[in-house]
Short mmCIF file of C-alpha atoms in Angstrom, two decimals:
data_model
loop_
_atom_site.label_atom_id
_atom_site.label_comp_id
_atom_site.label_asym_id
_atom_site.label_seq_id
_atom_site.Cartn_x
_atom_site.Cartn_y
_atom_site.Cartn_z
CA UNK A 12 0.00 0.00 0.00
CA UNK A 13 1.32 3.44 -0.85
CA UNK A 14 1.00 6.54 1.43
CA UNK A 15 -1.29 7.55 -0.75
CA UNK A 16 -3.41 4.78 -0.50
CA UNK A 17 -2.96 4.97 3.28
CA UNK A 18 -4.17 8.24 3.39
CA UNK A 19 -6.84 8.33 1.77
CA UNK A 20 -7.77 5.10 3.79
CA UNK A 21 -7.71 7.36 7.14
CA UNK A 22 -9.35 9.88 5.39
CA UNK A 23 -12.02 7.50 5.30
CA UNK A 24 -11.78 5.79 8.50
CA UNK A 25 -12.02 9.39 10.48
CA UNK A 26 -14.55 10.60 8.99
CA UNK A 27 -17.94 11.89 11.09
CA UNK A 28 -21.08 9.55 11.42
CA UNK A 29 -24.14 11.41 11.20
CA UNK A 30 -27.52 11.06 13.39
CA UNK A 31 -30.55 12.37 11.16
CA UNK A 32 -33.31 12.86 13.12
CA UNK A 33 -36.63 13.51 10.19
CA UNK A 34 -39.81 14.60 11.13
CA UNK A 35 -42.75 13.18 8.91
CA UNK A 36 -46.69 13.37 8.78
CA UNK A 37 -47.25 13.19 5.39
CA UNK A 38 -46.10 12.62 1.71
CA UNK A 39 -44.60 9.26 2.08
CA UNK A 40 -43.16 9.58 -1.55
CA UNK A 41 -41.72 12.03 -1.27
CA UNK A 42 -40.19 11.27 2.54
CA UNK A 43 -38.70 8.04 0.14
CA UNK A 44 -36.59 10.30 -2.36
CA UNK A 45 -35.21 12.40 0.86
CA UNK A 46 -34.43 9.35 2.72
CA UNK A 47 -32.64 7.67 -0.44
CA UNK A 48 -30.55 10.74 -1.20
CA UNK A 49 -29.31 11.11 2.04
CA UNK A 50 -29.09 7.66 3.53
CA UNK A 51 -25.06 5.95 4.04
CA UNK A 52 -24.60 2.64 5.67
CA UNK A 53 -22.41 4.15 8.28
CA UNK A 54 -25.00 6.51 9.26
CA UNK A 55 -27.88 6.54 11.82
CA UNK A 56 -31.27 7.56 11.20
CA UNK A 57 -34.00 8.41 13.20
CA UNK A 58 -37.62 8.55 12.33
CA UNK A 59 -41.11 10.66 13.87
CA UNK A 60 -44.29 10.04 12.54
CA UNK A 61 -46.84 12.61 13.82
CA UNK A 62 -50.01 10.86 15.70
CA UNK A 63 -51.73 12.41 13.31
CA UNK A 64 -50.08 10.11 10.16
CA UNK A 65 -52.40 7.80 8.93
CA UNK A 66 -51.90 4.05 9.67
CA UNK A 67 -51.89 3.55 5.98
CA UNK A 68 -48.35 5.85 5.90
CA UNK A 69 -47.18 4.51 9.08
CA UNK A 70 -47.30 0.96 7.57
CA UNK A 71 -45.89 2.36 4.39
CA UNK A 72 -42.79 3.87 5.62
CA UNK A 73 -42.33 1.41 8.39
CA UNK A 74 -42.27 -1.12 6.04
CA UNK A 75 -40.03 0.81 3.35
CA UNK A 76 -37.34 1.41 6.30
CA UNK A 77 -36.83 -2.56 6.98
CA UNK A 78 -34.59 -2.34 3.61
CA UNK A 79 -32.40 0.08 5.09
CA UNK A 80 -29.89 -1.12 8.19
CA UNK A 81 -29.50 1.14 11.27
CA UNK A 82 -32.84 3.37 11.03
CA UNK A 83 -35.34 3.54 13.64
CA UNK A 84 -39.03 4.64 14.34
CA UNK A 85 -39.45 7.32 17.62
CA UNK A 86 -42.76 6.89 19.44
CA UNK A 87 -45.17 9.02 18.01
CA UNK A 88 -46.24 12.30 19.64
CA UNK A 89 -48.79 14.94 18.63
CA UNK A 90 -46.90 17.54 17.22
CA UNK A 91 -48.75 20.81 16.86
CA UNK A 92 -47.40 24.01 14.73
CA UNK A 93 -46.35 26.55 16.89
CA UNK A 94 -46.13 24.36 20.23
CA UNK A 95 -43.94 23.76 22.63
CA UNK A 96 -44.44 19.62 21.03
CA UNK A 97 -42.07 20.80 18.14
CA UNK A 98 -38.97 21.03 20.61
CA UNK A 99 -40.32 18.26 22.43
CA UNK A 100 -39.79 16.26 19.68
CA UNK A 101 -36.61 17.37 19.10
CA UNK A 102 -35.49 16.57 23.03
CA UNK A 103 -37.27 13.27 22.33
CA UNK A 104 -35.37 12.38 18.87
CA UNK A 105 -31.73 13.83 20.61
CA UNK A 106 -32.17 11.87 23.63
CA UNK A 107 -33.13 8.73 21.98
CA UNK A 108 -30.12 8.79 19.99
CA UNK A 109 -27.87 9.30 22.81
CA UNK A 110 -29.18 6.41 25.01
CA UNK A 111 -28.50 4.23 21.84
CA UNK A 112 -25.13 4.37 22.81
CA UNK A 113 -24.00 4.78 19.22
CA UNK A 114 -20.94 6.70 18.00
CA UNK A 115 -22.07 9.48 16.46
CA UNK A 116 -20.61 12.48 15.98
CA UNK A 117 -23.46 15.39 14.45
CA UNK A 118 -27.36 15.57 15.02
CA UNK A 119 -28.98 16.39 12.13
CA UNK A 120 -32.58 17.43 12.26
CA UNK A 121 -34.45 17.18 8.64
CA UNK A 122 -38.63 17.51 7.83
CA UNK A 123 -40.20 14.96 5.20
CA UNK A 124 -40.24 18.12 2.69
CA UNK A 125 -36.68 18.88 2.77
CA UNK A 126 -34.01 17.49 0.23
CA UNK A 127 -29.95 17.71 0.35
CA UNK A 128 -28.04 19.96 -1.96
CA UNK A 129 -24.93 18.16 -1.60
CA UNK A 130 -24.48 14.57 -1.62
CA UNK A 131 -23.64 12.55 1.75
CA UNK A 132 -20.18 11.84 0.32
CA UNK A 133 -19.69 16.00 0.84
CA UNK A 134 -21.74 16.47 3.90
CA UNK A 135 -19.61 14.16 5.50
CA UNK A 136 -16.41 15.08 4.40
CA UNK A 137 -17.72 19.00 5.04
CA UNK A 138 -18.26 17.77 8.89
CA UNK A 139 -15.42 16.29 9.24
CA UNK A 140 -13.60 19.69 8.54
CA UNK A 141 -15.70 21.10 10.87
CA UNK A 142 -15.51 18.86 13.94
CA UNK A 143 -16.89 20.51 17.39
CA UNK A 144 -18.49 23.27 15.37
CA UNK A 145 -22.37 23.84 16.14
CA UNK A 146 -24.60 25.04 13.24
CA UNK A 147 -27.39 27.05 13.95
CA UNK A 148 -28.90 30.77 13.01
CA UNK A 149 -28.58 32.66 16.07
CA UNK A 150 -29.99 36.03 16.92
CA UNK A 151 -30.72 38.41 19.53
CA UNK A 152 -34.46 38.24 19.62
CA UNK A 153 -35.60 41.70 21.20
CA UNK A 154 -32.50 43.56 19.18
CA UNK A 155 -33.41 42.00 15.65
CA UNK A 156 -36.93 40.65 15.66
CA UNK A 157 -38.59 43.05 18.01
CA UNK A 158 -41.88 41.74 16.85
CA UNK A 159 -41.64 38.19 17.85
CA UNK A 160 -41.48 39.21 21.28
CA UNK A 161 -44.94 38.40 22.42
CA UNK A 162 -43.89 35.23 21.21
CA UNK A 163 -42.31 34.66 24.92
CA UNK A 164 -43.58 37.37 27.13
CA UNK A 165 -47.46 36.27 26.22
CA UNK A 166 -48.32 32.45 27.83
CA UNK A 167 -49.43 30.33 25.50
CA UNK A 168 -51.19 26.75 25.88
CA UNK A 169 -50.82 24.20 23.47
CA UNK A 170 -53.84 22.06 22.92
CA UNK A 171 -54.37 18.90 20.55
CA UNK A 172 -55.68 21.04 18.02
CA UNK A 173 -53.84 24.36 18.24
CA UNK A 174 -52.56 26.97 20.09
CA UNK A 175 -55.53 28.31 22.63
CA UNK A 176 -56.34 32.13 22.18
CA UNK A 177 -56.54 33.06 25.64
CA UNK A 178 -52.86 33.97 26.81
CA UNK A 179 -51.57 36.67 29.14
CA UNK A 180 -48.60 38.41 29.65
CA UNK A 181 -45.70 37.75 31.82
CA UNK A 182 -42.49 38.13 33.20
CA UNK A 183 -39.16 36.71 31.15
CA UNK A 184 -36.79 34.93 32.31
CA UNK A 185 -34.58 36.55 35.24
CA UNK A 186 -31.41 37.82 33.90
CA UNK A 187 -31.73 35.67 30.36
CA UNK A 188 -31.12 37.31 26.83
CA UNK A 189 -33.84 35.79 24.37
CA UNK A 190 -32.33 34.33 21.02
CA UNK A 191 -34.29 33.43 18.22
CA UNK A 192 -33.27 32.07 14.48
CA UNK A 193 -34.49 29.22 13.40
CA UNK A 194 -35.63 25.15 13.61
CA UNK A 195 -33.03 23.75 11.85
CA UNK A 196 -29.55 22.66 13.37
CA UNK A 197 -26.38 20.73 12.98
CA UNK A 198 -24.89 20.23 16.13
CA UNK A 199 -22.33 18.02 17.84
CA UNK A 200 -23.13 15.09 20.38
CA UNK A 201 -21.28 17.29 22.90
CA UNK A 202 -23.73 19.84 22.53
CA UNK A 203 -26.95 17.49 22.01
CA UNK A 204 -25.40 15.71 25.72
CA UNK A 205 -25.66 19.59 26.81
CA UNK A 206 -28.69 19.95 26.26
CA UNK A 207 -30.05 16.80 27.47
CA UNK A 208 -28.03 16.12 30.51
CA UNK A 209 -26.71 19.19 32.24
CA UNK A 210 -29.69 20.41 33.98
CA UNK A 211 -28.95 23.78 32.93
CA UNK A 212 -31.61 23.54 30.34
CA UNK A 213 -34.88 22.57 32.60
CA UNK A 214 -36.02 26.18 34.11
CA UNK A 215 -36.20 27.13 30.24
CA UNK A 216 -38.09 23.90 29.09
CA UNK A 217 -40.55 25.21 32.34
CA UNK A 218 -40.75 28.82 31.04
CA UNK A 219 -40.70 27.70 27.20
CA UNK A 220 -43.34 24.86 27.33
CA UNK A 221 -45.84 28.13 27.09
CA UNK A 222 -44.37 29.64 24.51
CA UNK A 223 -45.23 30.44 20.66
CA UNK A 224 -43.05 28.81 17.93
CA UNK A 225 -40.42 28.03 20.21
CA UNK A 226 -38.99 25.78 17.83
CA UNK A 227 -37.31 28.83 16.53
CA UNK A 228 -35.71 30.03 19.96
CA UNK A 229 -35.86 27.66 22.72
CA UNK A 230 -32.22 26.11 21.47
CA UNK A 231 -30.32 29.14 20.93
CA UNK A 232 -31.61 30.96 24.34
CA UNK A 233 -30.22 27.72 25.77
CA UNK A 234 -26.61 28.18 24.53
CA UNK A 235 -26.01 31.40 24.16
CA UNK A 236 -27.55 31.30 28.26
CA UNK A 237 -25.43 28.52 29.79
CA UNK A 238 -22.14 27.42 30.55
CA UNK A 239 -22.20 25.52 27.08
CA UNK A 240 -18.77 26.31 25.89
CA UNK A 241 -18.80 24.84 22.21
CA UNK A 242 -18.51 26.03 19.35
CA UNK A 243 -21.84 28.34 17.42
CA UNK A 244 -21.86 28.84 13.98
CA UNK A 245 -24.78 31.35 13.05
CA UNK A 246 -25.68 29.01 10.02
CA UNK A 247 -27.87 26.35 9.40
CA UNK A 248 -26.39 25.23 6.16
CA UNK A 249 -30.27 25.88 5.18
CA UNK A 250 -31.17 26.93 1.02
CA UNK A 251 -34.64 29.01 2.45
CA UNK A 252 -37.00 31.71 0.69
CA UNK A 253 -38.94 33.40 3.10
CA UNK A 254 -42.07 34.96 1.66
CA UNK A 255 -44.89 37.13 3.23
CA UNK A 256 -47.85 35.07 4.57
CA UNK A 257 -49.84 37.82 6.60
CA UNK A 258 -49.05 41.56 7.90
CA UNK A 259 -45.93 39.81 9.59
CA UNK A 260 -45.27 36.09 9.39
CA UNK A 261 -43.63 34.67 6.74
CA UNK A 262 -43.11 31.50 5.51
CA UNK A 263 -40.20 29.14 3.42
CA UNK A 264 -41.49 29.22 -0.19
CA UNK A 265 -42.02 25.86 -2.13
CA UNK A 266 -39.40 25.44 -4.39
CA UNK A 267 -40.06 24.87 -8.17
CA UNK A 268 -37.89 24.31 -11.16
CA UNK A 269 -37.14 28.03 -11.77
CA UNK A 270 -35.17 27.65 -8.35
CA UNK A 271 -32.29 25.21 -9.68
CA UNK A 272 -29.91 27.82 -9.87
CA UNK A 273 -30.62 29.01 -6.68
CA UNK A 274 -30.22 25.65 -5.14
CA UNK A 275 -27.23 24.89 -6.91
CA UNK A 276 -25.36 27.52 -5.77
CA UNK A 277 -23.70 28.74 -2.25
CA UNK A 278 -22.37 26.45 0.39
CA UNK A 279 -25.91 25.15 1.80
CA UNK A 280 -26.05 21.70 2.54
CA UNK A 281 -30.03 21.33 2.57
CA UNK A 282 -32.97 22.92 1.45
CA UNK A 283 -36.56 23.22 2.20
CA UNK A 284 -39.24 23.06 1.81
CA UNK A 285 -40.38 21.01 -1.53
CA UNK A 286 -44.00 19.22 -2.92
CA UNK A 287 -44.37 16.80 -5.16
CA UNK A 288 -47.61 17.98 -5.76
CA UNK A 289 -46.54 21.49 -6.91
CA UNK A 290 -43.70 20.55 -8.95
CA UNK A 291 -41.67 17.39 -8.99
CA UNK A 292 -39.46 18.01 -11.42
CA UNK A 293 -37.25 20.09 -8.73
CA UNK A 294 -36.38 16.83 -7.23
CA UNK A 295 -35.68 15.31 -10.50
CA UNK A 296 -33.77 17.43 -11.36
CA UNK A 297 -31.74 17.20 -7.94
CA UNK A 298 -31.31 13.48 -8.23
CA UNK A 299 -29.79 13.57 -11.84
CA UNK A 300 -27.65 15.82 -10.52
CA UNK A 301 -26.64 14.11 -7.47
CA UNK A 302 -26.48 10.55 -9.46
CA UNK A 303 -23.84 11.79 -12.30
CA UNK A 304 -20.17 11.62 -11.00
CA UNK A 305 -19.13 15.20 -12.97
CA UNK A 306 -22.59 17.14 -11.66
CA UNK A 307 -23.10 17.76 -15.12
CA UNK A 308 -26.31 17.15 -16.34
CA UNK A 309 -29.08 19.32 -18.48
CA UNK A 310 -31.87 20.37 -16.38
CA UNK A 311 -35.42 19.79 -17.37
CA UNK A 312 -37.26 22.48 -18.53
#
């Protein structure tokens, strides 16, 4: 064996093993092409249905995953937009993957309508670079997005069908900054055994359990609040439009073919959020890419 040959061979062997954690409730089809495109044997993957899946997708998936080693199925929850369930199930997923015992090095959290824009081969080889960095889009909340405030300083009651309309205000946190930027993450065991284990995290799953769309802040308040010493990347590695849905929400835009260049370009690692039943051809598109060795391919029209 050459050097060469032996380098590239530890190249290999240290490279990062990835924990996706997806959250599904519908488009099974669709979950399939994600799941394909971003599933390597040395990987882990993690799996939520919603309660409110049909059994006809349960089955479906459940039954599509026995082809694939080293996947598993959480314990479904009822996860309601805008609730306090969506970090829940994001606690739930991290600490399952921990008490696997597994060696894995990143958390990965992924919905059923998002798709990679880099294959795993890169992804992995991108982590690797990057060991012991955190990625997530961090913010200060009150500084930046002033109008997400009653967000946290209203409480909120999540209910099996929504978020009730009767809140009231309150008192923050004592002597807490609140951070907001986003769902998405990539972030290290270290940090995910942070989280989960320190104890440093509890008085703001009390005070954020009553909270609106704290899927977007709960995790950066938490380590930008703590002793948590690791490193925080303000990126998500997320390909996102945000578009105007109301006086002052908005919301990712669906991608469609006229977005391939968009996609295609930057450093992003995924994108979201995508629907086979608005255009398809997007994700065609994406796997012809992905699936030729020189990324050169002609785009559908």
């Amino acid at each position: 064996m050459t050097d060469s040959d032996r380098s590239a061979e530890n190249a290999i062997s240290n490279q990062v093993t990835i924990a996706y954690f997806i959250l599904v409730h519908r488009f099974p089809e669709q979950f399939k092409r994600l799941f394909k495109a971003i599933y390597h044997p040395e990987n882990y993957y993690l799996i939520h249905l919603d309660k409110k899946t049909s059994i006809e997708i349960y089955d479906d998936i459940k039954d599509f995953l026995t082809d694939f080693p080293s996947t598993y199925i959480l314990e479904s929850e009822n996860v309601v937009w805008g609730g306090y369930s969506m970090v829940q199930a994001e606690l739930n997923g991290m600490n399952y993957l921990l008490n696997l015992n597994l060696n894995w090095d990143f958390f990965i959290n992924l919905s059923g309508q998002d798709y990679p824009l880099k294959s795993q081969k890169i992804i992995r080889e991108y982590l690797t670079q990057n060991k012991g960095n955190n990625f997530i889009k961090i913010a200060d909340q009150l500084a930046v997005r002033p109008e997400t405030m009653n967000r946290i300083e209203n409480h909120f009651v999540e209910t099996e069908n929504g978020i009730s309309g009767v809140t009231y205000k309150r008192a923050y946190l004592k002597d807490v900054i609140p951070y907001i930027g986003g769902q998405w993450m990539i972030l290290t065991r270290e940090c995910c055994e942070f989280i989960c284990n320190s104890g440093e995290a509890q008085k703001f799953e009390d005070y954020y359990s009553n909270t609106l769309i704290a899927d977007e802040s709960f995790f950066q308040t938490v380590l930008m609040n703590t002793s948590f010493d690791g490193v925080l990347i303000n990126d998500d590695k997320r390909a996102i439009i945000w578009i105007p849905d109301g006086d002052i929400k908005l919301r990712p835009k669906t991608f469609t073919k006229e977005d391939m260049k968009f996609l295609l370009e930057g450093d992003n690692l995924f994108a979201r959020k995508f629907d086979d039943n608005i255009d398809n051809n997007v994700i065609d598109n994406m796997e012809k890419y992905f699936f030729n060795p020189l990324n050169e391919v002609e785009l559908e029209n």
